[in-house]
Amino acid sequence: MGVPEVVIQLTQFGPTLGLITILLLWKREKRQALTIDLRLWPVKPSTFIVAVMLIAGSFAVAWLWYVITGHSVTYTSPSSLSHPFWLIVIAQFIGAAGEEIGWRCFLQPTLQKRMGVFPASVTVGFLWGIWHVGIFAEGWVYASFFVLFSISLSVILGELLRESGGAKLVLATTYHTLTNLGLLLWFDEEDGSRLAMGTLAVSCAIAAVIVMAIGRRNRASRRATRGTVSFSNV
């Protein structure tokens, strides 16, 4: 009897196993070029609040589009699931951590040292998307939407982690888990619905653009403030 996919998927631990394999097989000189950021502290509550708001906003936009276009959102009650919801939440968090140790705590910081946050986020998001090979069984349109969805989430996480100041693993895993739970309860993209996948992908892409714009504005404002302070001290 296999492990129910609604609870956890063993493939979620693939990125972590990949990291462990690299650490075991690569020579010490090569390992020194890697960046592994598994910080659990400090926790910046404001960043977590923003993360929850972004997830809620993305799903709200997708839901609104369904209403405008006359489609009904498929809602699954937690009590109707085949396993206790609390068990699913815990297992999903563990599974998401299994992915994020590899994606956002290893590959993202390693790449962004060489190419910057945004290009690294897009690269990780693309790899993250096509790593879910099952999407291609639903056709290229669905798969393309899923990859856009993955890239958008990765760009959002790249910006949030840039501002987090710590707790990299906790923040990335929390965002990943809440997104997975939202998909489980609210949409039928798992059934191959191109409407659901496309709507979610576009709503998350909009959120990614907003997060990038706000992040750029905040960084520019901080640079201007530092410049003003430095000038006043001359």
PDB file of C-alpha atoms in Angstrom:
ATOM      1  CA  MET A   1       0.000   0.000   0.000  1.00  0.00           C
ATOM      2  CA  GLY A   2       1.574   3.270  -1.135  1.00  0.00           C
ATOM      3  CA  VAL A   3       1.691   6.651   0.566  1.00  0.00           C
ATOM      4  CA  PRO A   4      -1.448   8.683  -0.380  1.00  0.00           C
ATOM      5  CA  GLU A   5      -0.534  11.611  -2.650  1.00  0.00           C
ATOM      6  CA  VAL A   6      -3.008  13.870  -0.867  1.00  0.00           C
ATOM      7  CA  VAL A   7      -0.886  13.480   2.282  1.00  0.00           C
ATOM      8  CA  ILE A   8       2.668  13.593   0.920  1.00  0.00           C
ATOM      9  CA  GLN A   9       4.618  12.641  -2.185  1.00  0.00           C
ATOM     10  CA  LEU A  10       7.982  10.968  -1.772  1.00  0.00           C
ATOM     11  CA  THR A  11       9.280  12.820  -4.841  1.00  0.00           C
ATOM     12  CA  GLN A  12       9.143  16.016  -2.766  1.00  0.00           C
ATOM     13  CA  PHE A  13      12.346  14.918  -1.096  1.00  0.00           C
ATOM     14  CA  GLY A  14      14.172  14.700  -4.440  1.00  0.00           C
ATOM     15  CA  PRO A  15      15.798  18.178  -4.219  1.00  0.00           C
ATOM     16  CA  THR A  16      17.131  17.455  -0.731  1.00  0.00           C
ATOM     17  CA  LEU A  17      18.480  14.081  -1.849  1.00  0.00           C
ATOM     18  CA  GLY A  18      20.093  15.823  -4.809  1.00  0.00           C
ATOM     19  CA  LEU A  19      21.847  18.255  -2.468  1.00  0.00           C
ATOM     20  CA  ILE A  20      23.045  15.427  -0.233  1.00  0.00           C
ATOM     21  CA  THR A  21      24.368  13.566  -3.284  1.00  0.00           C
ATOM     22  CA  ILE A  22      26.312  16.638  -4.422  1.00  0.00           C
ATOM     23  CA  LEU A  23      27.818  17.121  -0.970  1.00  0.00           C
ATOM     24  CA  LEU A  24      28.877  13.466  -0.830  1.00  0.00           C
ATOM     25  CA  LEU A  25      30.273  13.144  -4.352  1.00  0.00           C
ATOM     26  CA  TRP A  26      31.793  16.532  -5.101  1.00  0.00           C
ATOM     27  CA  LYS A  27      35.346  17.291  -4.084  1.00  0.00           C
ATOM     28  CA  ARG A  28      35.879  19.710  -1.221  1.00  0.00           C
ATOM     29  CA  GLU A  29      37.101  22.458  -3.564  1.00  0.00           C
ATOM     30  CA  LYS A  30      33.867  22.341  -5.556  1.00  0.00           C
ATOM     31  CA  ARG A  31      31.676  22.198  -2.455  1.00  0.00           C
ATOM     32  CA  GLN A  32      33.217  25.434  -1.211  1.00  0.00           C
ATOM     33  CA  ALA A  33      31.688  27.237  -4.204  1.00  0.00           C
ATOM     34  CA  LEU A  34      28.185  26.244  -3.094  1.00  0.00           C
ATOM     35  CA  THR A  35      25.931  28.350  -0.908  1.00  0.00           C
ATOM     36  CA  ILE A  36      23.602  26.563   1.482  1.00  0.00           C
ATOM     37  CA  ASP A  37      21.329  28.821   3.526  1.00  0.00           C
ATOM     38  CA  LEU A  38      19.227  26.825   5.999  1.00  0.00           C
ATOM     39  CA  ARG A  39      18.651  29.636   8.470  1.00  0.00           C
ATOM     40  CA  LEU A  40      15.666  29.233  10.774  1.00  0.00           C
ATOM     41  CA  TRP A  41      16.220  32.530  12.568  1.00  0.00           C
ATOM     42  CA  PRO A  42      15.628  35.422  12.911  1.00  0.00           C
ATOM     43  CA  VAL A  43      11.934  35.362  12.053  1.00  0.00           C
ATOM     44  CA  LYS A  44      10.628  38.625  10.623  1.00  0.00           C
ATOM     45  CA  PRO A  45       6.846  38.592  11.266  1.00  0.00           C
ATOM     46  CA  SER A  46       6.120  41.315   8.705  1.00  0.00           C
ATOM     47  CA  THR A  47       7.572  39.193   5.906  1.00  0.00           C
ATOM     48  CA  PHE A  48       5.355  36.257   6.876  1.00  0.00           C
ATOM     49  CA  ILE A  49       2.325  38.546   6.939  1.00  0.00           C
ATOM     50  CA  VAL A  50       3.163  39.799   3.453  1.00  0.00           C
ATOM     51  CA  ALA A  51       3.592  36.192   2.280  1.00  0.00           C
ATOM     52  CA  VAL A  52       0.135  35.200   3.568  1.00  0.00           C
ATOM     53  CA  MET A  53      -1.410  38.297   1.987  1.00  0.00           C
ATOM     54  CA  LEU A  54       0.195  37.490  -1.361  1.00  0.00           C
ATOM     55  CA  ILE A  55      -1.136  33.936  -1.318  1.00  0.00           C
ATOM     56  CA  ALA A  56      -4.622  35.083  -0.314  1.00  0.00           C
ATOM     57  CA  GLY A  57      -4.542  37.830  -2.938  1.00  0.00           C
ATOM     58  CA  SER A  58      -3.452  35.463  -5.716  1.00  0.00           C
ATOM     59  CA  PHE A  59      -6.250  33.027  -4.944  1.00  0.00           C
ATOM     60  CA  ALA A  60      -8.750  35.877  -4.603  1.00  0.00           C
ATOM     61  CA  VAL A  61      -7.853  37.210  -8.073  1.00  0.00           C
ATOM     62  CA  ALA A  62      -8.208  33.715  -9.529  1.00  0.00           C
ATOM     63  CA  TRP A  63     -11.563  33.281  -7.785  1.00  0.00           C
ATOM     64  CA  LEU A  64     -12.730  36.716  -9.027  1.00  0.00           C
ATOM     65  CA  TRP A  65     -11.860  35.797 -12.618  1.00  0.00           C
ATOM     66  CA  TYR A  66     -13.912  32.627 -12.273  1.00  0.00           C
ATOM     67  CA  VAL A  67     -16.892  34.681 -11.068  1.00  0.00           C
ATOM     68  CA  ILE A  68     -16.545  37.261 -13.851  1.00  0.00           C
ATOM     69  CA  THR A  69     -16.344  34.586 -16.547  1.00  0.00           C
ATOM     70  CA  GLY A  70     -19.244  32.579 -15.113  1.00  0.00           C
ATOM     71  CA  HIS A  71     -17.276  29.554 -13.920  1.00  0.00           C
ATOM     72  CA  SER A  72     -17.638  27.879 -10.561  1.00  0.00           C
ATOM     73  CA  VAL A  73     -14.675  27.308  -8.270  1.00  0.00           C
ATOM     74  CA  THR A  74     -14.280  23.707  -7.176  1.00  0.00           C
ATOM     75  CA  TYR A  75     -14.131  23.688  -3.385  1.00  0.00           C
ATOM     76  CA  THR A  76     -13.145  20.614  -1.402  1.00  0.00           C
ATOM     77  CA  SER A  77     -14.097  20.630   2.253  1.00  0.00           C
ATOM     78  CA  PRO A  78     -11.231  19.566   4.567  1.00  0.00           C
ATOM     79  CA  SER A  79     -13.644  17.184   6.305  1.00  0.00           C
ATOM     80  CA  SER A  80     -14.305  15.368   3.027  1.00  0.00           C
ATOM     81  CA  LEU A  81     -10.653  14.464   2.443  1.00  0.00           C
ATOM     82  CA  SER A  82      -9.568  10.866   2.805  1.00  0.00           C
ATOM     83  CA  HIS A  83      -7.236  11.683   5.710  1.00  0.00           C
ATOM     84  CA  PRO A  84      -7.413  14.088   8.676  1.00  0.00           C
ATOM     85  CA  PHE A  85      -6.660  17.634   7.568  1.00  0.00           C
ATOM     86  CA  TRP A  86      -4.198  18.218  10.423  1.00  0.00           C
ATOM     87  CA  LEU A  87      -2.172  15.229   9.203  1.00  0.00           C
ATOM     88  CA  ILE A  88      -2.195  16.576   5.653  1.00  0.00           C
ATOM     89  CA  VAL A  89      -1.004  20.011   6.854  1.00  0.00           C
ATOM     90  CA  ILE A  90       1.911  18.530   8.815  1.00  0.00           C
ATOM     91  CA  ALA A  91       2.888  16.160   6.005  1.00  0.00           C
ATOM     92  CA  GLN A  92       2.646  18.913   3.386  1.00  0.00           C
ATOM     93  CA  PHE A  93       4.922  21.123   5.486  1.00  0.00           C
ATOM     94  CA  ILE A  94       7.493  18.341   5.765  1.00  0.00           C
ATOM     95  CA  GLY A  95       7.255  17.603   2.050  1.00  0.00           C
ATOM     96  CA  ALA A  96       7.553  21.286   1.135  1.00  0.00           C
ATOM     97  CA  ALA A  97      10.655  21.528   3.327  1.00  0.00           C
ATOM     98  CA  GLY A  98      12.065  18.554   1.432  1.00  0.00           C
ATOM     99  CA  GLU A  99      11.767  20.577  -1.769  1.00  0.00           C
ATOM    100  CA  GLU A 100      12.796  23.970  -0.438  1.00  0.00           C
ATOM    101  CA  ILE A 101      16.042  22.725   1.107  1.00  0.00           C
ATOM    102  CA  GLY A 102      17.133  22.007  -2.445  1.00  0.00           C
ATOM    103  CA  TRP A 103      15.442  24.822  -4.361  1.00  0.00           C
ATOM    104  CA  ARG A 104      15.406  27.961  -2.228  1.00  0.00           C
ATOM    105  CA  CYS A 105      18.053  27.114   0.401  1.00  0.00           C
ATOM    106  CA  PHE A 106      20.687  25.727  -1.976  1.00  0.00           C
ATOM    107  CA  LEU A 107      20.137  26.385  -5.678  1.00  0.00           C
ATOM    108  CA  GLN A 108      18.681  29.901  -5.313  1.00  0.00           C
ATOM    109  CA  PRO A 109      21.504  31.387  -3.189  1.00  0.00           C
ATOM    110  CA  THR A 110      24.162  29.540  -5.183  1.00  0.00           C
ATOM    111  CA  LEU A 111      22.887  30.932  -8.482  1.00  0.00           C
ATOM    112  CA  GLN A 112      22.104  34.440  -7.294  1.00  0.00           C
ATOM    113  CA  LYS A 113      25.740  34.935  -6.240  1.00  0.00           C
ATOM    114  CA  ARG A 114      26.570  34.602  -9.930  1.00  0.00           C
ATOM    115  CA  MET A 115      23.607  36.153 -11.735  1.00  0.00           C
ATOM    116  CA  GLY A 116      21.510  38.178  -9.301  1.00  0.00           C
ATOM    117  CA  VAL A 117      18.201  37.504  -7.555  1.00  0.00           C
ATOM    118  CA  PHE A 118      15.758  37.823 -10.457  1.00  0.00           C
ATOM    119  CA  PRO A 119      17.613  35.668 -13.024  1.00  0.00           C
ATOM    120  CA  ALA A 120      18.276  33.073 -10.324  1.00  0.00           C
ATOM    121  CA  SER A 121      14.595  33.059  -9.338  1.00  0.00           C
ATOM    122  CA  VAL A 122      13.479  32.561 -12.945  1.00  0.00           C
ATOM    123  CA  THR A 123      16.006  29.756 -13.464  1.00  0.00           C
ATOM    124  CA  VAL A 124      15.022  27.964 -10.256  1.00  0.00           C
ATOM    125  CA  GLY A 125      11.337  28.439 -11.068  1.00  0.00           C
ATOM    126  CA  PHE A 126      11.755  26.958 -14.535  1.00  0.00           C
ATOM    127  CA  LEU A 127      13.647  23.946 -13.202  1.00  0.00           C
ATOM    128  CA  TRP A 128      11.111  23.592 -10.398  1.00  0.00           C
ATOM    129  CA  GLY A 129       8.310  23.569 -12.946  1.00  0.00           C
ATOM    130  CA  ILE A 130       9.693  21.017 -15.388  1.00  0.00           C
ATOM    131  CA  TRP A 131      10.809  18.831 -12.465  1.00  0.00           C
ATOM    132  CA  HIS A 132       7.092  18.074 -12.051  1.00  0.00           C
ATOM    133  CA  VAL A 133       7.265  15.852 -15.122  1.00  0.00           C
ATOM    134  CA  GLY A 134       3.671  14.685 -14.723  1.00  0.00           C
ATOM    135  CA  ILE A 135       2.437  18.040 -16.031  1.00  0.00           C
ATOM    136  CA  PHE A 136       3.443  17.119 -19.576  1.00  0.00           C
ATOM    137  CA  ALA A 137       0.885  14.316 -19.576  1.00  0.00           C
ATOM    138  CA  GLU A 138      -1.791  17.057 -19.570  1.00  0.00           C
ATOM    139  CA  GLY A 139      -0.507  18.658 -22.772  1.00  0.00           C
ATOM    140  CA  TRP A 140       1.771  21.552 -23.605  1.00  0.00           C
ATOM    141  CA  VAL A 141      -0.749  24.275 -22.845  1.00  0.00           C
ATOM    142  CA  TYR A 142      -1.300  23.018 -19.302  1.00  0.00           C
ATOM    143  CA  ALA A 143       2.441  22.403 -18.841  1.00  0.00           C
ATOM    144  CA  SER A 144       3.280  25.928 -20.043  1.00  0.00           C
ATOM    145  CA  PHE A 145       0.816  27.435 -17.579  1.00  0.00           C
ATOM    146  CA  PHE A 146       2.279  25.320 -14.791  1.00  0.00           C
ATOM    147  CA  VAL A 147       5.829  26.452 -15.595  1.00  0.00           C
ATOM    148  CA  LEU A 148       4.637  30.095 -15.610  1.00  0.00           C
ATOM    149  CA  PHE A 149       3.007  29.404 -12.245  1.00  0.00           C
ATOM    150  CA  SER A 150       6.249  27.934 -10.872  1.00  0.00           C
ATOM    151  CA  ILE A 151       8.389  30.779 -12.184  1.00  0.00           C
ATOM    152  CA  SER A 152       5.995  33.369 -10.732  1.00  0.00           C
ATOM    153  CA  LEU A 153       6.055  31.695  -7.310  1.00  0.00           C
ATOM    154  CA  SER A 154       9.844  31.480  -7.489  1.00  0.00           C
ATOM    155  CA  VAL A 155      10.159  35.184  -8.301  1.00  0.00           C
ATOM    156  CA  ILE A 156       7.874  36.045  -5.368  1.00  0.00           C
ATOM    157  CA  LEU A 157       9.921  33.844  -3.037  1.00  0.00           C
ATOM    158  CA  GLY A 158      13.158  35.337  -4.352  1.00  0.00           C
ATOM    159  CA  GLU A 159      11.944  38.819  -3.422  1.00  0.00           C
ATOM    160  CA  LEU A 160      10.578  37.738  -0.036  1.00  0.00           C
ATOM    161  CA  LEU A 161      13.763  35.890   0.859  1.00  0.00           C
ATOM    162  CA  ARG A 162      15.821  38.904  -0.204  1.00  0.00           C
ATOM    163  CA  GLU A 163      13.963  40.943   2.427  1.00  0.00           C
ATOM    164  CA  SER A 164      13.548  38.245   5.066  1.00  0.00           C
ATOM    165  CA  GLY A 165      16.809  38.772   6.938  1.00  0.00           C
ATOM    166  CA  GLY A 166      16.734  35.139   8.016  1.00  0.00           C
ATOM    167  CA  ALA A 167      14.425  32.150   8.475  1.00  0.00           C
ATOM    168  CA  LYS A 168      14.973  31.191   4.838  1.00  0.00           C
ATOM    169  CA  LEU A 169      13.805  27.607   5.177  1.00  0.00           C
ATOM    170  CA  VAL A 170      10.820  28.442   7.367  1.00  0.00           C
ATOM    171  CA  LEU A 171       9.560  31.224   5.088  1.00  0.00           C
ATOM    172  CA  ALA A 172       9.989  29.287   1.836  1.00  0.00           C
ATOM    173  CA  THR A 173       8.417  26.157   3.312  1.00  0.00           C
ATOM    174  CA  THR A 174       5.475  28.078   4.770  1.00  0.00           C
ATOM    175  CA  TYR A 175       4.743  29.792   1.444  1.00  0.00           C
ATOM    176  CA  HIS A 176       5.048  26.505  -0.426  1.00  0.00           C
ATOM    177  CA  THR A 177       2.798  24.668   2.051  1.00  0.00           C
ATOM    178  CA  LEU A 178       0.044  27.292   2.082  1.00  0.00           C
ATOM    179  CA  THR A 179       0.030  27.383  -1.723  1.00  0.00           C
ATOM    180  CA  ASN A 180      -0.262  23.597  -1.920  1.00  0.00           C
ATOM    181  CA  LEU A 181      -3.115  23.577   0.596  1.00  0.00           C
ATOM    182  CA  GLY A 182      -4.905  26.305  -1.333  1.00  0.00           C
ATOM    183  CA  LEU A 183      -4.630  24.279  -4.532  1.00  0.00           C
ATOM    184  CA  LEU A 184      -5.878  21.191  -2.720  1.00  0.00           C
ATOM    185  CA  LEU A 185      -8.986  22.899  -1.369  1.00  0.00           C
ATOM    186  CA  TRP A 186      -9.967  25.474  -3.953  1.00  0.00           C
ATOM    187  CA  PHE A 187      -9.137  24.533  -7.533  1.00  0.00           C
ATOM    188  CA  ASP A 188      -9.235  21.488  -9.794  1.00  0.00           C
ATOM    189  CA  GLU A 189      -5.928  22.021 -11.600  1.00  0.00           C
ATOM    190  CA  GLU A 190      -4.867  18.536 -10.494  1.00  0.00           C
ATOM    191  CA  ASP A 191      -7.531  17.176 -12.858  1.00  0.00           C
ATOM    192  CA  GLY A 192      -5.800  18.812 -15.808  1.00  0.00           C
ATOM    193  CA  SER A 193      -8.022  21.903 -15.990  1.00  0.00           C
ATOM    194  CA  ARG A 194      -6.287  24.413 -18.238  1.00  0.00           C
ATOM    195  CA  LEU A 195      -8.680  27.112 -17.042  1.00  0.00           C
ATOM    196  CA  ALA A 196      -7.692  26.553 -13.413  1.00  0.00           C
ATOM    197  CA  MET A 197      -3.978  26.296 -14.143  1.00  0.00           C
ATOM    198  CA  GLY A 198      -3.986  29.274 -16.489  1.00  0.00           C
ATOM    199  CA  THR A 199      -5.964  31.468 -14.086  1.00  0.00           C
ATOM    200  CA  LEU A 200      -3.690  30.629 -11.177  1.00  0.00           C
ATOM    201  CA  ALA A 201      -0.570  31.162 -13.294  1.00  0.00           C
ATOM    202  CA  VAL A 202      -1.679  34.620 -14.451  1.00  0.00           C
ATOM    203  CA  SER A 203      -2.814  35.715 -10.972  1.00  0.00           C
ATOM    204  CA  CYS A 204       0.549  34.652  -9.498  1.00  0.00           C
ATOM    205  CA  ALA A 205       2.404  36.380 -12.358  1.00  0.00           C
ATOM    206  CA  ILE A 206       0.550  39.598 -11.512  1.00  0.00           C
ATOM    207  CA  ALA A 207       1.528  39.166  -7.848  1.00  0.00           C
ATOM    208  CA  ALA A 208       5.159  38.599  -8.872  1.00  0.00           C
ATOM    209  CA  VAL A 209       5.230  41.830 -10.895  1.00  0.00           C
ATOM    210  CA  ILE A 210       3.737  43.771  -7.977  1.00  0.00           C
ATOM    211  CA  VAL A 211       6.220  42.296  -5.489  1.00  0.00           C
ATOM    212  CA  MET A 212       9.148  43.105  -7.774  1.00  0.00           C
ATOM    213  CA  ALA A 213       7.940  46.684  -8.301  1.00  0.00           C
ATOM    214  CA  ILE A 214       7.466  47.280  -4.570  1.00  0.00           C
ATOM    215  CA  GLY A 215      10.817  45.679  -3.772  1.00  0.00           C
ATOM    216  CA  ARG A 216      12.618  47.832  -6.326  1.00  0.00           C
ATOM    217  CA  ARG A 217      10.936  50.975  -5.017  1.00  0.00           C
ATOM    218  CA  ASN A 218      11.839  50.136  -1.409  1.00  0.00           C
ATOM    219  CA  ARG A 219      15.466  49.448  -2.287  1.00  0.00           C
ATOM    220  CA  ALA A 220      15.692  52.700  -4.232  1.00  0.00           C
ATOM    221  CA  SER A 221      14.180  54.557  -1.285  1.00  0.00           C
ATOM    222  CA  ARG A 222      16.695  53.014   1.127  1.00  0.00           C
ATOM    223  CA  ARG A 223      19.596  53.927  -1.178  1.00  0.00           C
ATOM    224  CA  ALA A 224      18.333  57.503  -1.399  1.00  0.00           C
ATOM    225  CA  THR A 225      18.016  57.697   2.378  1.00  0.00           C
ATOM    226  CA  ARG A 226      21.548  56.393   2.900  1.00  0.00           C
ATOM    227  CA  GLY A 227      22.824  58.898   0.349  1.00  0.00           C
ATOM    228  CA  THR A 228      21.083  61.747   2.149  1.00  0.00           C
ATOM    229  CA  VAL A 229      22.488  60.677   5.513  1.00  0.00           C
ATOM    230  CA  SER A 230      25.997  60.369   4.085  1.00  0.00           C
ATOM    231  CA  PHE A 231      25.775  63.823   2.485  1.00  0.00           C
ATOM    232  CA  SER A 232      24.546  65.400   5.716  1.00  0.00           C
ATOM    233  CA  ASN A 233      27.567  63.994   7.564  1.00  0.00           C
ATOM    234  CA  VAL A 234      30.063  65.586   5.235  1.00  0.00           C
TER     235      VAL A 234
END
